[in-house]
Coordinates of C-alpha atoms in Angstrom, one line a residue:
Chain A
X1 CA -3.6 16.8 -1.0
X2 CA -5.5 17.0 2.3
X3 CA -2.6 15.0 4.1
X4 CA -0.2 17.7 3.1
X5 CA -2.5 20.5 4.6
X6 CA -2.9 18.4 7.7
X7 CA 0.2 19.7 9.5
X8 CA 0.5 23.5 9.6
X9 CA 4.2 23.7 10.3
X10 CA 5.1 21.3 7.5
X11 CA 2.9 23.3 5.0
X12 CA 4.3 26.7 6.0
X13 CA 7.9 25.5 5.9
X14 CA 7.5 24.1 2.5
X15 CA 5.4 27.0 1.0
X16 CA 7.0 30.0 2.8
X17 CA 10.1 29.4 4.8
X18 CA 12.1 27.2 2.3
X19 CA 11.4 29.7 -0.8
X20 CA 12.4 32.6 1.5
X21 CA 15.6 30.9 2.6
X22 CA 16.5 30.0 -0.9
X23 CA 15.9 33.5 -2.1
X24 CA 18.1 34.9 0.6
X25 CA 20.8 32.7 -0.4
X26 CA 20.5 33.5 -4.1
X27 CA 20.6 37.3 -3.3
X28 CA 23.6 37.0 -1.1
X29 CA 25.3 34.7 -3.7
X30 CA 24.9 37.1 -6.7
X31 CA 25.8 40.2 -4.7
X32 CA 29.1 38.5 -3.5
X33 CA 29.7 37.2 -7.2
X34 CA 29.4 40.7 -8.9
X35 CA 31.2 42.5 -5.8
X36 CA 34.0 39.9 -6.1
X37 CA 34.3 40.1 -9.9
X38 CA 34.2 43.9 -9.8
X39 CA 32.2 44.2 -13.2
X40 CA 29.0 45.5 -14.1
X41 CA 28.0 42.8 -16.4
X42 CA 28.5 39.1 -17.1
X43 CA 27.8 37.8 -20.5
X44 CA 25.8 40.9 -21.3
X45 CA 23.6 40.7 -18.3
X46 CA 23.9 43.0 -15.1
X47 CA 23.4 42.1 -11.5
X48 CA 19.7 43.0 -11.6
X49 CA 19.0 40.6 -14.5
X50 CA 20.9 37.8 -12.8
X51 CA 19.2 38.5 -9.6
X52 CA 15.7 38.4 -11.2
X53 CA 16.7 35.2 -13.0
X54 CA 18.0 33.6 -9.8
X55 CA 15.0 34.5 -7.7
X56 CA 12.4 33.4 -10.2
X57 CA 14.3 30.3 -11.2
X58 CA 14.6 29.2 -7.6
X59 CA 10.7 29.8 -7.3
X60 CA 10.1 27.8 -10.5
X61 CA 12.6 25.0 -9.6
X62 CA 10.8 24.6 -6.4
X63 CA 7.4 24.5 -8.0
X64 CA 8.6 21.8 -10.5
X65 CA 10.3 19.5 -7.9
X66 CA 8.6 16.3 -7.7
X67 CA 10.8 14.2 -5.4
X68 CA 8.3 14.1 -2.6
X69 CA 5.6 12.6 -4.6
X70 CA 8.0 10.3 -6.5
X71 CA 9.4 9.0 -3.2
X72 CA 5.9 8.4 -1.9
X73 CA 4.9 6.6 -5.1
X74 CA 8.0 4.4 -5.0
X75 CA 7.5 3.7 -1.3
X76 CA 4.0 2.7 -1.9
X77 CA 5.1 0.1 -4.4
X78 CA 8.2 -1.0 -2.4
X79 CA 6.3 -1.4 0.8
X80 CA 3.2 -2.9 -0.5
X81 CA 0.9 -0.3 0.7
X82 CA -0.2 0.2 -3.0
X83 CA -2.3 -2.9 -2.3
X84 CA -5.1 -0.8 -0.7
X85 CA -5.1 1.5 -3.8
X86 CA -4.9 -1.4 -6.5
X87 CA -8.0 -2.8 -5.1
X88 CA -10.0 0.4 -5.6
X89 CA -11.7 1.5 -8.7
X90 CA -9.3 4.3 -9.7
X91 CA -6.0 4.9 -11.4
X92 CA -2.8 5.1 -9.2
X93 CA -1.4 7.7 -11.7
X94 CA -4.3 9.9 -11.6
X95 CA -4.5 9.6 -7.9
X96 CA -1.1 10.9 -7.4
X97 CA -1.3 13.4 -10.3
X98 CA -4.4 15.0 -8.7
X99 CA -2.7 15.3 -5.2
X100 CA 0.5 16.6 -6.9
X101 CA -1.4 19.2 -8.9
X102 CA -3.7 20.3 -6.2
X103 CA -0.8 20.7 -3.7
X104 CA 1.3 22.6 -6.2
X105 CA -1.6 25.0 -7.0
X106 CA -2.1 25.9 -3.2
X107 CA 1.7 26.1 -2.6
X108 CA 2.1 28.4 -5.6
X109 CA -0.4 30.8 -4.6
X110 CA 1.1 31.1 -1.2
X111 CA 4.8 31.0 -2.0
X112 CA 4.4 33.4 -5.0
X113 CA 4.6 36.1 -2.2
X114 CA 8.3 35.5 -1.8
X115 CA 9.6 36.4 -5.3
X116 CA 7.1 39.2 -5.5
X117 CA 8.3 40.7 -2.3
X118 CA 12.0 40.1 -3.2
X119 CA 11.3 42.0 -6.5
X120 CA 9.7 44.9 -4.7
X121 CA 12.6 45.1 -2.1
X122 CA 15.4 44.9 -4.6
X123 CA 13.6 46.8 -7.4
X124 CA 14.0 43.8 -9.8
X125 CA 12.0 44.2 -13.0
X126 CA 10.4 41.5 -15.0
X127 CA 7.8 41.8 -17.9
X128 CA 4.7 41.5 -15.6
X129 CA 2.3 40.7 -18.6
X130 CA 4.4 37.5 -19.1
X131 CA 4.1 36.2 -15.5
X132 CA 0.7 34.4 -16.0
X133 CA 1.6 32.9 -19.4
X134 CA 4.9 31.6 -17.8
X135 CA 3.2 30.1 -14.8
X136 CA 0.8 28.4 -17.2
X137 CA 3.7 26.8 -19.2
X138 CA 5.1 25.6 -15.9
X139 CA 1.9 24.1 -14.7
X140 CA 1.6 22.4 -18.2
X141 CA 5.3 21.1 -17.7
X142 CA 4.1 19.8 -14.3
X143 CA 2.2 17.1 -16.0
X144 CA 5.4 16.1 -17.9
X145 CA 7.7 16.1 -14.9
X146 CA 5.2 14.2 -12.6
X147 CA 4.8 11.6 -15.4
X148 CA 8.6 11.2 -15.5
X149 CA 8.5 10.7 -11.7
X150 CA 5.8 8.2 -12.1
X151 CA 8.0 6.2 -14.4
X152 CA 10.9 6.3 -11.9
X153 CA 8.5 5.2 -9.2
X154 CA 7.3 2.2 -11.3
X155 CA 10.9 0.9 -11.3
X156 CA 10.2 0.1 -7.7
X157 CA 8.2 -2.9 -9.3
X158 CA 11.4 -4.3 -10.6
X159 CA 14.0 -3.1 -8.2
X160 CA 14.3 -2.5 -4.5
X161 CA 15.7 0.8 -3.3
X162 CA 15.4 3.1 -6.2
X163 CA 16.0 6.3 -4.4
X164 CA 19.4 6.6 -6.0
X165 CA 17.7 6.9 -9.3
X166 CA 15.6 9.8 -8.1
X167 CA 18.7 11.6 -6.9
X168 CA 20.5 11.0 -10.3
X169 CA 17.4 12.1 -12.2
X170 CA 17.2 15.3 -10.1
X171 CA 20.7 16.1 -10.7
X172 CA 20.2 15.7 -14.4
X173 CA 17.1 18.1 -14.3
X174 CA 19.0 20.5 -12.2
X175 CA 21.4 21.1 -15.1
X176 CA 19.0 20.6 -18.1
X177 CA 16.4 22.9 -16.7
X178 CA 18.7 25.8 -16.3
X179 CA 18.3 26.0 -12.6
X180 CA 22.1 25.4 -11.9
X181 CA 23.1 28.1 -14.3
X182 CA 21.2 29.9 -17.2
X183 CA 21.4 28.0 -20.4
X184 CA 22.8 31.3 -21.9
X185 CA 26.1 30.4 -20.3
X186 CA 26.3 27.2 -22.4
X187 CA 27.8 27.4 -25.9
X188 CA 25.1 28.3 -28.5
X189 CA 24.8 24.8 -30.0
X190 CA 24.4 23.1 -26.7
X191 CA 22.0 25.9 -25.5
X192 CA 19.8 25.4 -28.7
X193 CA 19.8 21.7 -28.2
X194 CA 18.8 21.9 -24.5
X195 CA 15.8 24.3 -25.4
X196 CA 14.5 21.6 -27.7
X197 CA 14.2 19.2 -24.6
X198 CA 11.1 19.5 -22.4
X199 CA 13.2 20.1 -19.3
X200 CA 14.0 23.7 -20.0
X201 CA 10.3 24.5 -19.2
X202 CA 11.0 23.9 -15.6
X203 CA 13.2 27.1 -15.3
X204 CA 15.0 28.5 -18.3
X205 CA 12.1 29.1 -20.8
X206 CA 9.5 30.6 -18.3
X207 CA 12.0 32.7 -16.4
X208 CA 13.9 33.8 -19.4
X209 CA 10.5 34.8 -21.0
X210 CA 9.4 36.6 -17.9
X211 CA 12.7 38.4 -17.5
X212 CA 12.9 39.4 -21.3
X213 CA 15.9 37.3 -22.2
X214 CA 14.1 36.2 -25.4
X215 CA 10.7 36.6 -27.1
X216 CA 7.6 34.6 -27.9
X217 CA 9.4 32.3 -30.3
X218 CA 11.3 30.3 -27.7
X219 CA 8.3 30.5 -25.3
X220 CA 6.2 28.8 -28.1
X221 CA 8.9 26.1 -28.5
X222 CA 8.4 25.4 -24.8
X223 CA 4.7 24.4 -25.3
X224 CA 5.8 22.2 -28.3
X225 CA 8.5 20.4 -26.2
X226 CA 6.3 20.1 -23.4
X227 CA 3.6 18.5 -25.5
X228 CA 5.9 15.9 -27.1
X229 CA 7.5 15.3 -23.7
X230 CA 4.2 14.5 -22.4
X231 CA 3.3 12.2 -25.2
X232 CA 6.6 10.4 -25.0
X233 CA 6.8 10.0 -21.3
X234 CA 3.0 9.2 -21.1
X235 CA 3.6 6.2 -23.4
X236 CA 6.6 5.1 -21.5
X237 CA 4.6 5.3 -18.2
X238 CA 1.8 3.3 -19.6
X239 CA 4.3 0.5 -20.7
X240 CA 6.3 0.6 -17.4
X241 CA 3.1 0.4 -15.3
X242 CA 1.5 -2.4 -17.2
X243 CA 4.6 -4.5 -17.1
X244 CA 5.2 -3.7 -13.4
X245 CA 1.7 -4.6 -12.2
X246 CA 1.9 -7.9 -14.2
X247 CA 5.0 -8.9 -12.2
X248 CA 3.9 -7.4 -8.9
X249 CA 4.0 -9.9 -6.1
X250 CA 2.0 -7.9 -3.7
X251 CA 4.8 -8.1 -1.0
X252 CA 4.0 -6.6 2.4
X253 CA 0.4 -7.6 3.0
Chain B
X1 CA -7.0 -15.1 -23.5
X2 CA -10.1 -17.2 -24.1
X3 CA -11.9 -18.2 -21.0
X4 CA -13.0 -21.7 -20.1
X5 CA -15.8 -20.1 -17.8
X6 CA -19.2 -19.6 -19.4
X7 CA -22.2 -18.2 -17.5
X8 CA -20.8 -19.2 -14.2
X9 CA -23.3 -19.7 -11.3
X10 CA -20.6 -19.1 -8.9
X11 CA -19.5 -15.8 -7.2
X12 CA -15.9 -17.1 -7.1
X13 CA -14.4 -19.7 -9.3
X14 CA -10.9 -20.8 -9.8
X15 CA -9.6 -23.5 -12.1
X16 CA -6.2 -24.8 -11.4
X17 CA -5.0 -21.4 -10.3
X18 CA -1.5 -21.3 -8.8
X19 CA 1.1 -18.8 -7.9
X20 CA 4.9 -19.2 -7.8
X21 CA 7.3 -16.5 -6.6
X22 CA 10.8 -16.2 -7.5
X23 CA 13.2 -15.3 -4.7
X24 CA 16.9 -14.3 -4.6
X25 CA 19.1 -16.5 -2.6
X26 CA 22.0 -14.7 -0.9
X27 CA 24.4 -16.8 1.2
X28 CA 25.9 -15.0 4.2
X29 CA 28.8 -12.6 4.1
X30 CA 30.3 -9.7 2.2
X31 CA 32.0 -11.9 -0.3
X32 CA 28.6 -13.4 -1.3
X33 CA 27.2 -9.9 -1.5
X34 CA 29.9 -8.9 -4.0
X35 CA 29.4 -12.1 -5.9
X36 CA 25.8 -11.3 -6.1
X37 CA 26.6 -8.2 -8.4
X38 CA 27.3 -10.5 -11.3
X39 CA 26.0 -14.1 -10.4
X40 CA 22.7 -14.5 -8.6
X41 CA 20.8 -17.6 -7.6
X42 CA 17.2 -17.7 -7.6
X43 CA 14.6 -20.2 -6.4
X44 CA 11.0 -20.7 -7.0
X45 CA 8.6 -20.8 -3.9
X46 CA 5.2 -22.2 -4.7
X47 CA 2.8 -20.0 -2.6
X48 CA -0.4 -21.5 -4.1
X49 CA -0.6 -25.0 -5.7
X50 CA -3.1 -25.4 -8.5
X51 CA -6.4 -24.9 -6.9
X52 CA -9.9 -25.4 -8.1
X53 CA -12.8 -24.1 -6.2
X54 CA -16.4 -22.8 -6.4
X55 CA -18.1 -20.5 -4.0
X56 CA -21.7 -19.6 -4.5
X57 CA -23.1 -16.3 -3.9
X58 CA -23.8 -15.4 -0.3
X59 CA -21.6 -18.2 1.1
X60 CA -19.1 -17.4 4.0
X61 CA -15.9 -19.3 3.6
X62 CA -13.4 -19.6 6.4
X63 CA -9.9 -20.1 5.0
X64 CA -7.5 -21.5 7.6
X65 CA -4.0 -22.5 7.4
X66 CA -0.5 -21.9 9.1
X67 CA 1.5 -18.8 8.3
X68 CA 2.9 -19.1 4.8
X69 CA 0.3 -21.8 3.8
X70 CA -1.0 -19.6 0.9
X71 CA -4.2 -18.0 2.2
X72 CA -3.2 -14.5 1.5
X73 CA -1.8 -15.2 -1.8
X74 CA -5.3 -16.8 -2.7
X75 CA -6.9 -13.6 -1.5
X76 CA -4.5 -11.5 -3.5
X77 CA -5.1 -13.5 -6.6
X78 CA -9.0 -13.3 -6.1
X79 CA -8.8 -9.4 -5.6
X80 CA -6.5 -8.8 -8.6
X81 CA -3.5 -7.8 -6.6
X82 CA -1.4 -10.4 -8.2
X83 CA -1.6 -12.4 -11.2
X84 CA -1.7 -16.2 -11.1
X85 CA 1.3 -18.1 -12.5
X86 CA -1.2 -20.6 -14.2
X87 CA -4.9 -21.4 -14.2
X88 CA -7.9 -19.0 -14.3
X89 CA -9.9 -17.2 -11.8
X90 CA -13.4 -15.5 -12.1
X91 CA -15.0 -13.3 -9.5
X92 CA -18.5 -12.1 -10.3
X93 CA -17.7 -13.0 -14.0
X94 CA -14.6 -10.9 -14.0
X95 CA -11.0 -11.9 -14.3
X96 CA -9.5 -10.3 -11.3
X97 CA -6.1 -9.8 -12.9
X98 CA -7.6 -7.4 -15.3
X99 CA -8.8 -5.1 -12.5
X100 CA -11.8 -3.8 -14.4
X101 CA -13.2 -0.9 -12.5
X102 CA -16.7 -2.6 -12.6
X103 CA -15.2 -5.6 -10.7
X104 CA -13.3 -3.4 -8.2
X105 CA -16.5 -1.5 -7.4
X106 CA -18.0 -4.7 -6.3
X107 CA -15.3 -6.1 -4.0
X108 CA -13.6 -5.1 -0.9
X109 CA -10.5 -6.5 1.0
X110 CA -9.8 -5.9 4.5
X111 CA -6.3 -6.7 5.7
X112 CA -6.3 -6.8 9.4
X113 CA -2.6 -5.9 9.7
X114 CA -2.6 -3.1 7.3
X115 CA -4.1 0.4 7.3
X116 CA -6.1 1.0 4.2
X117 CA -7.5 4.4 5.2
X118 CA -5.5 7.4 5.2
X119 CA -3.1 7.6 8.2
X120 CA -3.1 11.4 8.5
X121 CA -6.8 12.0 7.8
X122 CA -9.8 11.8 10.0
X123 CA -12.1 8.9 9.2
X124 CA -14.8 11.4 8.0
X125 CA -12.3 12.9 5.4
X126 CA -11.3 9.3 4.3
X127 CA -15.0 8.2 3.9
X128 CA -15.7 11.2 1.8
X129 CA -12.7 10.4 -0.5
X130 CA -14.0 6.8 -0.7
X131 CA -17.5 8.1 -1.4
X132 CA -15.9 10.0 -4.5
X133 CA -13.8 7.1 -5.6
X134 CA -16.8 4.8 -5.6
X135 CA -19.1 7.4 -7.1
X136 CA -21.5 7.1 -4.1
X137 CA -24.3 9.6 -3.3
X138 CA -22.8 11.9 -0.7
X139 CA -25.8 12.1 1.4
X140 CA -26.4 8.3 1.3
X141 CA -22.7 7.6 2.1
X142 CA -22.7 9.9 5.2
X143 CA -25.9 8.3 6.4
X144 CA -24.4 4.7 5.9
X145 CA -21.1 5.9 7.9
X146 CA -23.4 7.2 10.6
X147 CA -25.4 3.9 10.7
X148 CA -22.4 1.6 10.7
X149 CA -20.6 3.8 13.3
X150 CA -23.6 3.7 15.6
X151 CA -23.7 -0.1 15.3
X152 CA -20.0 -0.4 16.0
X153 CA -20.3 2.2 18.7
X154 CA -17.6 4.5 17.4
X155 CA -19.3 7.7 16.4
X156 CA -17.0 9.6 18.8
X157 CA -13.8 9.0 16.9
X158 CA -15.0 9.9 13.4
X159 CA -13.4 13.3 13.6
X160 CA -10.1 12.2 15.0
X161 CA -7.0 11.5 12.9
X162 CA -6.6 7.6 12.1
X163 CA -3.1 7.8 13.6
X164 CA -4.3 8.9 17.0
X165 CA -6.8 5.8 17.3
X166 CA -6.3 2.6 19.2
X167 CA -5.9 -0.5 17.3
X168 CA -9.5 -1.6 18.0
X169 CA -11.0 1.7 17.0
X170 CA -8.8 1.7 13.9
X171 CA -10.1 -1.7 12.9
X172 CA -13.6 -0.5 13.3
X173 CA -12.8 2.5 11.1
X174 CA -11.3 0.1 8.4
X175 CA -14.5 -2.1 8.5
X176 CA -16.7 1.0 7.9
X177 CA -14.3 1.9 4.9
X178 CA -14.4 -1.6 3.5
X179 CA -18.3 -1.8 3.7
X180 CA -19.1 1.8 2.6
X181 CA -19.8 0.9 -1.0
X182 CA -21.7 -2.3 0.0
X183 CA -19.4 -4.9 -1.8
X184 CA -20.8 -8.0 -3.2
X185 CA -17.6 -9.9 -2.3
X186 CA -15.7 -9.2 0.8
X187 CA -12.3 -10.7 1.6
X188 CA -11.4 -10.3 5.2
X189 CA -7.9 -11.2 6.1
X190 CA -7.3 -11.5 9.8
X191 CA -10.1 -8.9 10.8
X192 CA -9.6 -9.4 14.5
X193 CA -5.8 -10.0 14.8
X194 CA -4.1 -8.3 17.7
X195 CA -7.4 -7.0 19.2
X196 CA -8.4 -7.5 22.9
X197 CA -11.2 -9.9 23.6
X198 CA -13.9 -7.2 23.8
X199 CA -13.0 -5.7 20.6
X200 CA -12.8 -9.2 18.9
X201 CA -16.2 -10.0 20.2
X202 CA -17.6 -6.7 19.2
X203 CA -16.3 -6.9 15.6
X204 CA -17.3 -10.6 15.2
X205 CA -20.8 -9.8 16.4
X206 CA -21.0 -6.9 13.9
X207 CA -19.8 -9.0 11.0
X208 CA -22.2 -11.8 12.0
X209 CA -25.0 -9.3 11.9
X210 CA -23.8 -7.7 8.7
X211 CA -23.5 -10.9 6.6
X212 CA -26.8 -12.1 7.8
X213 CA -28.5 -8.8 6.7
X214 CA -26.5 -8.0 3.3
X215 CA -25.6 -11.6 2.3
X216 CA -22.3 -10.8 0.6
X217 CA -20.0 -13.5 -0.5
X218 CA -17.1 -13.6 2.1
X219 CA -13.7 -15.3 2.3
X220 CA -12.4 -14.8 5.9
X221 CA -9.1 -15.8 7.1
X222 CA -8.4 -15.9 10.8
X223 CA -6.3 -17.6 13.5
X224 CA -9.1 -17.3 15.9
X225 CA -11.4 -20.4 15.9
X226 CA -14.3 -18.3 17.2
X227 CA -14.1 -16.1 14.0
X228 CA -14.4 -19.1 11.8
X229 CA -17.0 -21.1 13.9
X230 CA -19.3 -18.1 14.3
X231 CA -19.2 -16.7 10.8
X232 CA -18.3 -19.5 8.3
X233 CA -20.7 -21.7 6.5
X234 CA -17.8 -23.6 4.9
X235 CA -14.3 -24.2 5.9
X236 CA -11.3 -24.6 3.6
X237 CA -8.0 -25.6 5.2
X238 CA -4.9 -24.8 3.1
X239 CA -1.4 -26.4 3.7
X240 CA 1.7 -25.6 1.7
X241 CA -0.4 -23.9 -1.0
X242 CA -2.8 -26.8 -1.3
X243 CA -6.3 -27.3 -0.1
X244 CA -6.3 -30.3 2.4
X245 CA -9.9 -29.9 3.6
X246 CA -13.1 -28.5 2.2
X247 CA -16.2 -28.9 4.2
X248 CA -18.4 -27.7 6.9
X249 CA -17.1 -26.3 10.2
X250 CA -19.1 -28.9 12.1
X251 CA -17.4 -31.7 9.9
X252 CA -14.0 -30.2 10.8
X253 CA -14.8 -30.2 14.5
X254 CA -16.0 -33.7 14.4
X255 CA -12.9 -34.8 12.5
X256 CA -10.4 -33.2 14.8
X257 CA -12.3 -34.2 18.0
X258 CA -11.7 -31.5 20.7
X259 CA -9.0 -32.7 23.1
X260 CA -7.9 -31.3 26.5
X261 CA -4.6 -31.1 28.1
X262 CA -4.5 -32.5 31.7
X263 CA -1.3 -31.5 33.6
X264 CA -0.5 -32.5 37.3
X265 CA 2.5 -33.0 39.6
X266 CA 3.3 -35.8 42.1
X267 CA 5.1 -35.3 45.4
X268 CA 7.7 -38.0 44.3
X269 CA 8.7 -39.2 40.8
X270 CA 7.0 -42.4 39.7
X271 CA 8.9 -45.4 40.6
X272 CA 7.7 -47.3 37.4
X273 CA 5.8 -46.8 34.3
X274 CA 2.1 -46.4 35.1
X275 CA -0.6 -47.4 32.5
X276 CA -3.9 -45.5 32.8
X277 CA -7.0 -47.3 31.4
X278 CA -4.9 -49.0 28.6
X279 CA -5.0 -45.7 26.9
X280 CA -2.0 -43.7 28.2
X281 CA 1.1 -44.5 30.1
X282 CA 2.7 -42.3 32.7
X283 CA 6.6 -42.6 32.3
X284 CA 8.8 -43.7 35.2
X285 CA 11.0 -41.2 36.9
X286 CA 8.7 -38.1 36.0
X287 CA 7.2 -35.9 38.6
X288 CA 5.5 -33.2 36.4
X289 CA 3.2 -35.0 33.9
X290 CA 0.7 -34.1 31.2
X291 CA -1.8 -36.1 29.1
X292 CA -3.8 -35.3 26.1
X293 CA -7.3 -36.8 26.6
X294 CA -10.7 -36.6 24.7
X295 CA -13.8 -35.3 26.5
X296 CA -15.1 -38.9 27.0
X297 CA -11.7 -39.9 28.6
X298 CA -11.5 -37.0 30.9
X299 CA -13.7 -38.1 33.7
X300 CA -12.3 -41.7 34.1
X301 CA -8.6 -40.5 33.6
X302 CA -9.0 -37.7 36.2
X303 CA -10.5 -40.3 38.6
X304 CA -7.5 -42.6 38.2
X305 CA -5.0 -39.7 38.7
X306 CA -6.5 -38.3 41.7
X307 CA -6.3 -41.8 43.3
X308 CA -2.5 -41.6 43.0
X309 CA -0.8 -40.7 46.2
X310 CA 0.7 -37.1 46.4
X311 CA -1.1 -35.7 43.4
X312 CA -1.2 -31.9 43.2
X313 CA -1.6 -28.9 41.0
X314 CA -4.1 -30.5 38.6
X315 CA -5.0 -28.2 35.7
X316 CA -7.1 -28.8 32.7
X317 CA -6.6 -26.6 29.5
X318 CA -8.2 -26.3 26.1
X319 CA -5.6 -26.8 23.5
X320 CA -4.6 -23.8 21.5
X321 CA -6.4 -23.4 18.1
X322 CA -3.1 -23.3 16.5
X323 CA -2.2 -26.7 17.8
X324 CA -5.6 -28.2 16.8
X325 CA -5.0 -26.9 13.1
X326 CA -1.5 -28.0 13.2
X327 CA -2.3 -31.5 14.4
X328 CA -5.0 -31.7 11.7
X329 CA -2.9 -30.5 9.0
X330 CA 0.0 -32.8 10.0
X331 CA -2.5 -35.7 9.8
X332 CA -3.9 -34.7 6.5
X333 CA -0.9 -33.7 4.5
X334 CA 2.3 -34.7 6.4
X335 CA 3.7 -31.6 4.8
X336 CA 3.3 -28.8 7.2
X337 CA 6.3 -26.4 7.2
X338 CA 7.8 -25.2 10.4
X339 CA 5.9 -22.3 12.2
X340 CA 6.7 -18.8 11.2
X341 CA 7.5 -19.8 7.5
X342 CA 8.2 -16.8 5.6
X343 CA 5.3 -15.2 3.8
X344 CA 6.2 -13.9 0.3

C-alpha cells in the first residue's frame, strides 16, 4: 500500500480526479438522455433516481475494480519477480490482499467526497442510514473480487500474456454487476438470476439498497451470495495456486 | 513422499536431484506461428543433471560454471523456488519445495541481477516491512539495520527511494535486506555483478567479515575469481548441469595452473617457423604473435623473444577468469556449450 501512496499525483488522480470526471460524465449523460427522450420517467424511475444510481454505481464500480492489482500479480508471476516473494515466509495471496484492502480503504475515505458533493449539488436523495451497511457489503465483496483476480493472475503460471483474460473478465463483471445498466432493465427472470450471483454486490445490490430500489431482503441475499462466492473462489484459488507453483520454472532470475 | 534422509548432519543435502524444463520450439515465420495454434513442438532441456551433494553447517561453497550451466537452477531448487524433476533435497532438515515458513525464516537468497527490496520505497520502509514479515523485534531490527549500514558505509541513503540509488548502493541495501533476519543459510547469486572495483571490494570485504562472524552456510555463485577465492572454503564446478569438480579452491588453482598471455610484434614477418625452448613454435609469416606460458616458462621465453631482432610492443596479460574456467571445463567434461547459452 505504501508504494501507492508514494506518488502524490498518482494517488490524487486515482482517488479524486478520476471519480470526479466519471461523475461529470454520468451527470451529463443522464441529463441528455432524459432531455432527448422528453419523458419524466423511464421504467418507473425519474431522472433523480437514475442520476443517484449512476453516481453511486460509478463510485462503487471504481471501488470494486481490481485490474491494477490483478495486473501486478500476473506481472510478478510472468516476469519472475515473484521469486523474491516466494522465498519469504508469507503468503502471496495475503500480501496482495492486504495491499488491496488497505489501498481501497484509504481511497474510499478520500473519494467518497465526490458522490457526497454531487448529491448535495444536484439534490439527489439516498437513504442515508443505508450508506454504511452498503459500504460494508461492498468491502466484504472486495474479498470475493480480489480472490477472483488472484485466480486470473495465477493463470500466468500456465500461460504467458494473460491480460486479454483480465479485459474479458472485466467486461463480464461490467455487465453482471449492474454497472453498465441497472439490472432492473433486464427481464425479471434474468434479473433474479443475476442477483443470485455474487457479482451484483459490486454495484446493483448496494446502490439499489441505498437508493431505495428494494428492501433488506435483496440486501441480505447479497451477503449470502458474497459468502458462497468467497468459498467457491477461495477453493478455486487454492487449487490454481498449488498447481501453478508446482509447475513454476522461476524464469527471470 | 517418504524421505530417505534421516537426522542428516548436513545443512544442505541433495540426492540425485535434477531439473528438466520443457520449452516450446517455434520455427521462424508467420506460417509457423499460425501452425503453432494447433500443433506445437516441445523439447526438454536438462538444466540440472542428477546431483548429489552434502554441505556441512558453516561451510562457504563457491559454485562456478558458464552461463546456462545450472548454477541458478540449483539455487532455485535449494531455496524452494522450483521443484526438482527427480531426486530429493533437504535444507536444514526441510524439503525446500514445501516452502515451510519455518524453513523460509532461516534462509535468504540474494540475486545480484534482481531487486528484491521494494523499488518505490526507501530502504528504511522496506526493512520495516521485512521486520514485520520475519516477526523481528522492531527495535532490534532497527539497530541491526543501523549496524550493517555503518559497516557498509551507506547510512546516508537509507531514506532515499531505492529507485534513486546507484547500482552499488542498491546492492548494499539488498545485502542488508538479505541479512536482516540473520539467516542460517545464505544463497548469494552474483552479489558483485556489474559493480565497479571499489564497490566489489567493499562488498567482498563485508561478506568476508560477516561469514567469519556469523558462520552461516553459504552457496556463492560468481564470475569473479576474487569473490570465490576470498570467500569460499570449497569449490563446485558445474557444467551442462553436472558437477565436474568438487574440491578446495587451492586444489582448483593447482589443477588449472595459472597461465599468462604474452603478446609481441616484430618489425618484419618471420621468414620461417621458430621453435622456442622446445615448448612453443612461432609460425612463419606472422608479424603479431602471442603465446600462453606458465609462470615457470615466462622468464626463459621472454629472454628468447627479446633476443629476436625487431621485437616491439611486448605485453604480458593475466588470462580472463572466464577463459580459465572455460579451459578447465572443456578439459574436464568436453561438453561445454557455447557462451551465452540461454538460461531457462
